[in-house]
Amino acid sequence: MLTVESLKVTYGSIRAVSRLDLSLGKGRVAALLGANGAGKSSTMRAIGGLLRPSGGRVVFDGTDITGMPAHRVARLGLALVPEGRMVVGCLTVQENLDLSAYARGRRRTALVDEVYDLFPRLAERRRQTAALMSGGEQQMLAIGRALMTAPSLLLLDEPSMGLSPALVDTVFAAISAIRATGMTMLLVEQNAALAFPLADHACLIQRGEIVAEGTPEELEKDPATIARHLGIEDEPRVKESS
Ligand code: ATP
């Protein structure tokens, strides 16, 4: 469903991503893990059409989308939930969701009920201005907005960022429910303990390159490597045994 070959992203003289390869099959979930500045968001933005890669190729569902602008990529069924959420602050929850559906050429659809089922908090606050919502609620809205486009591939850029532990649990329970519907996902995280239970495959990225990859079970066998690449000095945040 998604193939990324030798992806390169540069900002002037700064090389953020170099020669990154990634392959994601339908219904699979891949996690991209790395420390601050590793190049995770740049990779996501290049795949989602928010920036033009300086090299390499991105193929989505058989279509070469390299350098294609975000609105066209979205029409093909790829939805990016960007880092920082980027909800429209002056609009209500409902208007944010409607806007997303309209952008895909749809009127309000049954999808909105699915979003409200997934996030009852959004249903309660459907008339609230998005800017007045908490960070966790805005994250729910950003995910809901992506779902309103009926995507076949969902890119989630650090959905846990800045959230309280309780809201992280809520957001990840929803992501787990989305996964259970068979959605293909690429998930960026710094927290392996959150990403591993959801992922079929995980890649550790450092200085714009994949430095280790495998199933979460394979990577968990070497917690020191995870810690080193995530910039953690103490115990790595990997799945706790129950
Ligand atoms: P974080 O987890 O902190 O968001 P990240 O892994 O997503 O980090 P990126 O945001 O992709 O990393 O950044 C990769 C590198 O590119 C960093 O060195 C960063 O400073 C640089 N960079 C990112 N955006 C820009 C920009 N707009 N202009 C210049 N340099 C940038």
GROMACS .gro file of C-alpha atoms and ligand atoms in nm:
model
  273
    1MET     CA    1   0.000   0.000   0.000
    2LEU     CA    2   0.285   0.241   0.080
    3THR     CA    3   0.642   0.220  -0.045
    4VAL     CA    4   0.904   0.478   0.039
    5GLU     CA    5   1.236   0.445  -0.143
    6SER     CA    6   1.553   0.637  -0.060
    7LEU     CA    7   1.356   0.932   0.076
    8LYS     CA    8   1.561   1.246   0.126
    9VAL     CA    9   1.443   1.568   0.292
   10THR     CA   10   1.660   1.876   0.325
   11TYR     CA   11   1.600   2.224   0.462
   12GLY     CA   12   1.863   2.439   0.290
   13SER     CA   13   2.189   2.286   0.402
   14ILE     CA   14   2.026   2.079   0.681
   15ARG     CA   15   1.974   1.717   0.590
   16ALA     CA   16   1.676   1.592   0.791
   17VAL     CA   17   1.616   1.258   0.616
   18SER     CA   18   1.861   1.061   0.406
   19ARG     CA   19   1.796   0.740   0.211
   20LEU     CA   20   1.496   0.625   0.412
   21ASP     CA   21   1.319   0.310   0.291
   22LEU     CA   22   0.987   0.190   0.421
   23SER     CA   23   0.723  -0.053   0.308
   24LEU     CA   24   0.377  -0.094   0.454
   25GLY     CA   25   0.120  -0.351   0.346
   26LYS     CA   26  -0.258  -0.313   0.363
   27GLY     CA   27  -0.399  -0.351   0.713
   28ARG     CA   28  -0.054  -0.333   0.872
   29VAL     CA   29   0.073  -0.086   1.131
   30ALA     CA   30   0.431   0.041   1.127
   31ALA     CA   31   0.588   0.254   1.398
   32LEU     CA   32   0.864   0.505   1.338
   33LEU     CA   33   1.053   0.572   1.660
   34GLY     CA   34   1.328   0.819   1.727
   35ALA     CA   35   1.454   1.097   1.950
   36ASN     CA   36   1.386   1.467   1.898
   37GLY     CA   37   1.520   1.586   1.566
   38ALA     CA   38   1.565   1.233   1.425
   39GLY     CA   39   1.364   1.319   1.114
   40LYS     CA   40   1.032   1.152   1.195
   41SER     CA   41   0.805   1.450   1.122
   42SER     CA   42   1.000   1.538   0.809
   43THR     CA   43   0.938   1.184   0.684
   44MET     CA   44   0.566   1.209   0.759
   45ARG     CA   45   0.533   1.552   0.602
   46ALA     CA   46   0.713   1.434   0.288
   47ILE     CA   47   0.484   1.130   0.258
   48GLY     CA   48   0.172   1.339   0.327
   49GLY     CA   49   0.260   1.605   0.069
   50LEU     CA   50   0.325   1.888   0.315
   51LEU     CA   51   0.676   1.923   0.185
   52ARG     CA   52   0.852   1.816  -0.132
   53PRO     CA   53   1.128   1.561  -0.079
   54SER     CA   54   1.465   1.645  -0.226
   55GLY     CA   55   1.513   1.286  -0.339
   56GLY     CA   56   1.359   0.943  -0.346
   57ARG     CA   57   1.015   0.812  -0.428
   58VAL     CA   58   0.683   0.764  -0.247
   59VAL     CA   59   0.427   0.526  -0.397
   60PHE     CA   60   0.080   0.495  -0.247
   61ASP     CA   61  -0.161   0.232  -0.374
   62GLY     CA   62   0.026   0.208  -0.702
   63THR     CA   63   0.037   0.586  -0.761
   64ASP     CA   64   0.362   0.777  -0.749
   65ILE     CA   65   0.280   1.059  -0.505
   66THR     CA   66   0.633   1.197  -0.472
   67GLY     CA   67   0.604   1.574  -0.437
   68MET     CA   68   0.226   1.566  -0.487
   69PRO     CA   69   0.054   1.840  -0.282
   70ALA     CA   70  -0.130   1.738   0.035
   71HIS     CA   71  -0.482   1.805  -0.095
   72ARG     CA   72  -0.429   1.568  -0.387
   73VAL     CA   73  -0.266   1.304  -0.168
   74ALA     CA   74  -0.566   1.330   0.067
   75ARG     CA   75  -0.805   1.270  -0.222
   76LEU     CA   76  -0.628   0.942  -0.290
   77GLY     CA   77  -0.710   0.828   0.065
   78LEU     CA   78  -0.404   0.920   0.266
   79ALA     CA   79  -0.473   1.123   0.582
   80LEU     CA   80  -0.205   1.284   0.796
   81VAL     CA   81  -0.267   1.382   1.157
   82PRO     CA   82   0.021   1.626   1.193
   83GLU     CA   83   0.231   1.692   1.499
   84GLY     CA   84   0.071   1.985   1.680
   85ARG     CA   85  -0.279   1.881   1.562
   86MET     CA   86  -0.348   2.191   1.349
   87VAL     CA   87  -0.721   2.203   1.415
   88VAL     CA   88  -0.899   2.520   1.304
   89GLY     CA   89  -0.919   2.702   1.637
   90CYS     CA   90  -1.195   2.948   1.551
   91LEU     CA   91  -1.435   2.674   1.434
   92THR     CA   92  -1.637   2.439   1.653
   93VAL     CA   93  -1.571   2.068   1.683
   94GLN     CA   94  -1.859   1.994   1.447
   95GLU     CA   95  -1.743   2.254   1.195
   96ASN     CA   96  -1.391   2.112   1.196
   97LEU     CA   97  -1.531   1.768   1.117
   98ASP     CA   98  -1.768   1.901   0.849
   99LEU     CA   99  -1.489   2.100   0.687
  100SER     CA  100  -1.281   1.789   0.652
  101ALA     CA  101  -1.567   1.600   0.488
  102TYR     CA  102  -1.637   1.891   0.250
  103ALA     CA  103  -1.270   1.902   0.153
  104ARG     CA  104  -1.312   1.547   0.025
  105GLY     CA  105  -1.621   1.652  -0.168
  106ARG     CA  106  -1.864   1.498   0.080
  107ARG     CA  107  -2.148   1.645   0.276
  108ARG     CA  108  -2.178   1.545   0.640
  109THR     CA  109  -2.187   1.168   0.644
  110ALA     CA  110  -2.248   0.881   0.882
  111LEU     CA  111  -1.876   0.900   0.945
  112VAL     CA  112  -1.940   1.177   1.193
  113ASP     CA  113  -2.138   0.933   1.410
  114GLU     CA  114  -1.846   0.692   1.397
  115VAL     CA  115  -1.611   0.968   1.510
  116TYR     CA  116  -1.844   1.061   1.797
  117ASP     CA  117  -1.875   0.693   1.895
  118LEU     CA  118  -1.498   0.668   1.902
  119PHE     CA  119  -1.458   0.991   2.099
  120PRO     CA  120  -1.768   1.057   2.314
  121ARG     CA  121  -1.588   1.363   2.454
  122LEU     CA  122  -1.608   1.524   2.109
  123ALA     CA  123  -1.980   1.451   2.090
  124GLU     CA  124  -2.031   1.626   2.424
  125ARG     CA  125  -1.839   1.928   2.298
  126ARG     CA  126  -1.954   1.940   1.939
  127ARG     CA  127  -2.049   2.310   1.966
  128GLN     CA  128  -1.733   2.414   2.150
  129THR     CA  129  -1.473   2.626   1.975
  130ALA     CA  130  -1.173   2.405   1.901
  131ALA     CA  131  -0.922   2.657   2.038
  132LEU     CA  132  -1.083   2.625   2.382
  133MET     CA  133  -1.038   2.248   2.393
  134SER     CA  134  -0.760   2.081   2.591
  135GLY     CA  135  -0.457   1.937   2.412
  136GLY     CA  136  -0.598   1.587   2.443
  137GLU     CA  137  -0.937   1.690   2.307
  138GLN     CA  138  -0.768   1.868   2.017
  139GLN     CA  139  -0.573   1.549   1.946
  140MET     CA  140  -0.901   1.355   1.937
  141LEU     CA  141  -1.043   1.616   1.701
  142ALA     CA  142  -0.738   1.599   1.475
  143ILE     CA  143  -0.777   1.220   1.451
  144GLY     CA  144  -1.153   1.254   1.401
  145ARG     CA  145  -1.099   1.507   1.126
  146ALA     CA  146  -0.865   1.267   0.946
  147LEU     CA  147  -1.123   0.987   0.975
  148MET     CA  148  -1.387   1.212   0.816
  149THR     CA  149  -1.194   1.182   0.489
  150ALA     CA  150  -1.252   0.801   0.492
  151PRO     CA  151  -0.881   0.731   0.453
  152SER     CA  152  -0.727   0.399   0.359
  153LEU     CA  153  -0.394   0.500   0.515
  154LEU     CA  154  -0.364   0.702   0.835
  155LEU     CA  155  -0.040   0.874   0.931
  156LEU     CA  156  -0.024   0.973   1.298
  157ASP     CA  157   0.259   1.203   1.401
  158GLU     CA  158   0.330   1.169   1.773
  159PRO     CA  159  -0.028   1.154   1.901
  160SER     CA  160   0.091   1.132   2.263
  161MET     CA  161   0.284   1.458   2.252
  162GLY     CA  162   0.203   1.691   2.542
  163LEU     CA  163  -0.086   1.482   2.677
  164SER     CA  164  -0.151   1.378   3.036
  165PRO     CA  165  -0.120   1.003   3.105
  166ALA     CA  166  -0.500   0.970   3.129
  167LEU     CA  167  -0.553   1.136   2.792
  168VAL     CA  168  -0.272   0.933   2.636
  169ASP     CA  169  -0.467   0.623   2.744
  170THR     CA  170  -0.787   0.757   2.588
  171VAL     CA  171  -0.620   0.853   2.261
  172PHE     CA  172  -0.433   0.523   2.232
  173ALA     CA  173  -0.745   0.321   2.312
  174ALA     CA  174  -0.908   0.499   2.017
  175ILE     CA  175  -0.607   0.431   1.792
  176SER     CA  176  -0.627   0.066   1.894
  177ALA     CA  177  -0.998   0.064   1.802
  178ILE     CA  178  -0.915   0.219   1.464
  179ARG     CA  179  -0.650  -0.048   1.410
  180ALA     CA  180  -0.908  -0.317   1.486
  181THR     CA  181  -1.112  -0.195   1.188
  182GLY     CA  182  -0.821  -0.300   0.963
  183MET     CA  183  -0.690   0.051   0.900
  184THR     CA  184  -0.336   0.072   0.765
  185MET     CA  185  -0.133   0.308   0.983
  186LEU     CA  186   0.207   0.467   1.010
  187LEU     CA  187   0.263   0.588   1.364
  188VAL     CA  188   0.540   0.818   1.479
  189GLU     CA  189   0.624   0.800   1.847
  190GLN     CA  190   0.904   0.864   2.092
  191ASN     CA  191   0.746   0.628   2.341
  192ALA     CA  192   0.807   0.265   2.245
  193ALA     CA  193   0.573   0.140   2.520
  194LEU     CA  194   0.282   0.310   2.343
  195ALA     CA  195   0.378   0.219   1.988
  196PHE     CA  196   0.491  -0.143   2.023
  197PRO     CA  197   0.158  -0.298   2.127
  198LEU     CA  198  -0.003  -0.148   1.814
  199ALA     CA  199   0.272  -0.213   1.563
  200ASP     CA  200   0.341  -0.509   1.336
  201HIS     CA  201   0.674  -0.357   1.242
  202ALA     CA  202   0.888  -0.088   1.404
  203CYS     CA  203   1.177   0.122   1.272
  204LEU     CA  204   1.423   0.315   1.484
  205ILE     CA  205   1.534   0.633   1.313
  206GLN     CA  206   1.838   0.840   1.396
  207ARG     CA  207   1.974   1.138   1.205
  208GLY     CA  208   1.734   1.073   0.920
  209GLU     CA  209   1.821   0.707   0.870
  210ILE     CA  210   1.668   0.381   0.985
  211VAL     CA  211   1.923   0.226   1.218
  212ALA     CA  212   1.728  -0.079   1.337
  213GLU     CA  213   1.397  -0.240   1.244
  214GLY     CA  214   1.194  -0.553   1.300
  215THR     CA  215   0.888  -0.670   1.485
  216PRO     CA  216   0.841  -0.510   1.828
  217GLU     CA  217   0.924  -0.849   1.981
  218GLU     CA  218   1.255  -0.861   1.794
  219LEU     CA  219   1.347  -0.506   1.893
  220GLU     CA  220   1.249  -0.559   2.256
  221LYS     CA  221   1.519  -0.824   2.283
  222ASP     CA  222   1.772  -0.542   2.272
  223PRO     CA  223   1.641  -0.266   2.502
  224ALA     CA  224   1.982  -0.098   2.513
  225THR     CA  225   1.965  -0.027   2.139
  226ILE     CA  226   1.617   0.117   2.175
  227ALA     CA  227   1.735   0.337   2.462
  228ARG     CA  228   2.037   0.456   2.269
  229HIS     CA  229   1.842   0.551   1.958
  230LEU     CA  230   1.558   0.714   2.150
  231GLY     CA  231   1.807   0.917   2.353
  232ILE     CA  232   1.697   0.757   2.681
  233GLU     CA  233   1.965   0.713   2.941
  234ASP     CA  234   1.771   0.511   3.196
  235GLU     CA  235   1.544   0.215   3.143
  236PRO     CA  236   1.388   0.223   2.796
  237ARG     CA  237   1.015   0.277   2.775
  238VAL     CA  238   0.928  -0.064   2.633
  239LYS     CA  239   0.623  -0.274   2.700
  240GLU     CA  240   0.592  -0.381   3.062
  241SER     CA  241   0.532  -0.750   3.115
  242SER     CA  242   0.195  -0.811   3.271
  243ATP     P1  243   1.059   1.587   1.705
  243ATP     O1  244   1.026   1.459   1.770
  243ATP     O2  245   1.133   1.682   1.794
  243ATP     O3  246   0.945   1.650   1.633
  243ATP     P2  247   1.156   1.473   1.455
  243ATP     O4  248   1.218   1.339   1.464
  243ATP     O5  249   1.016   1.478   1.407
  243ATP     O6  250   1.171   1.550   1.592
  243ATP     P3  251   1.211   1.661   1.242
  243ATP     O7  252   1.112   1.761   1.293
  243ATP     O8  253   1.179   1.586   1.120
  243ATP     O9  254   1.249   1.557   1.358
  243ATP    O10  255   1.350   1.737   1.224
  243ATP     C1  256   1.464   1.674   1.166
  243ATP     C2  257   1.574   1.778   1.151
  243ATP    O11  258   1.534   1.878   1.058
  243ATP     C3  259   1.608   1.851   1.281
  243ATP    O12  260   1.745   1.872   1.284
  243ATP     C4  261   1.531   1.981   1.268
  243ATP    O13  262   1.595   2.083   1.339
  243ATP     C5  263   1.535   2.006   1.119
  243ATP     N1  264   1.418   2.080   1.072
  243ATP     C6  265   1.289   2.041   1.083
  243ATP     N2  266   1.206   2.133   1.027
  243ATP     C7  267   1.285   2.230   0.979
  243ATP     C8  268   1.261   2.353   0.908
  243ATP     N3  269   1.137   2.391   0.875
  243ATP     N4  270   1.368   2.429   0.876
  243ATP     C9  271   1.494   2.392   0.908
  243ATP     N5  272   1.523   2.276   0.972
  243ATP    C10  273   1.422   2.197   1.009
   0.00000   0.00000   0.00000
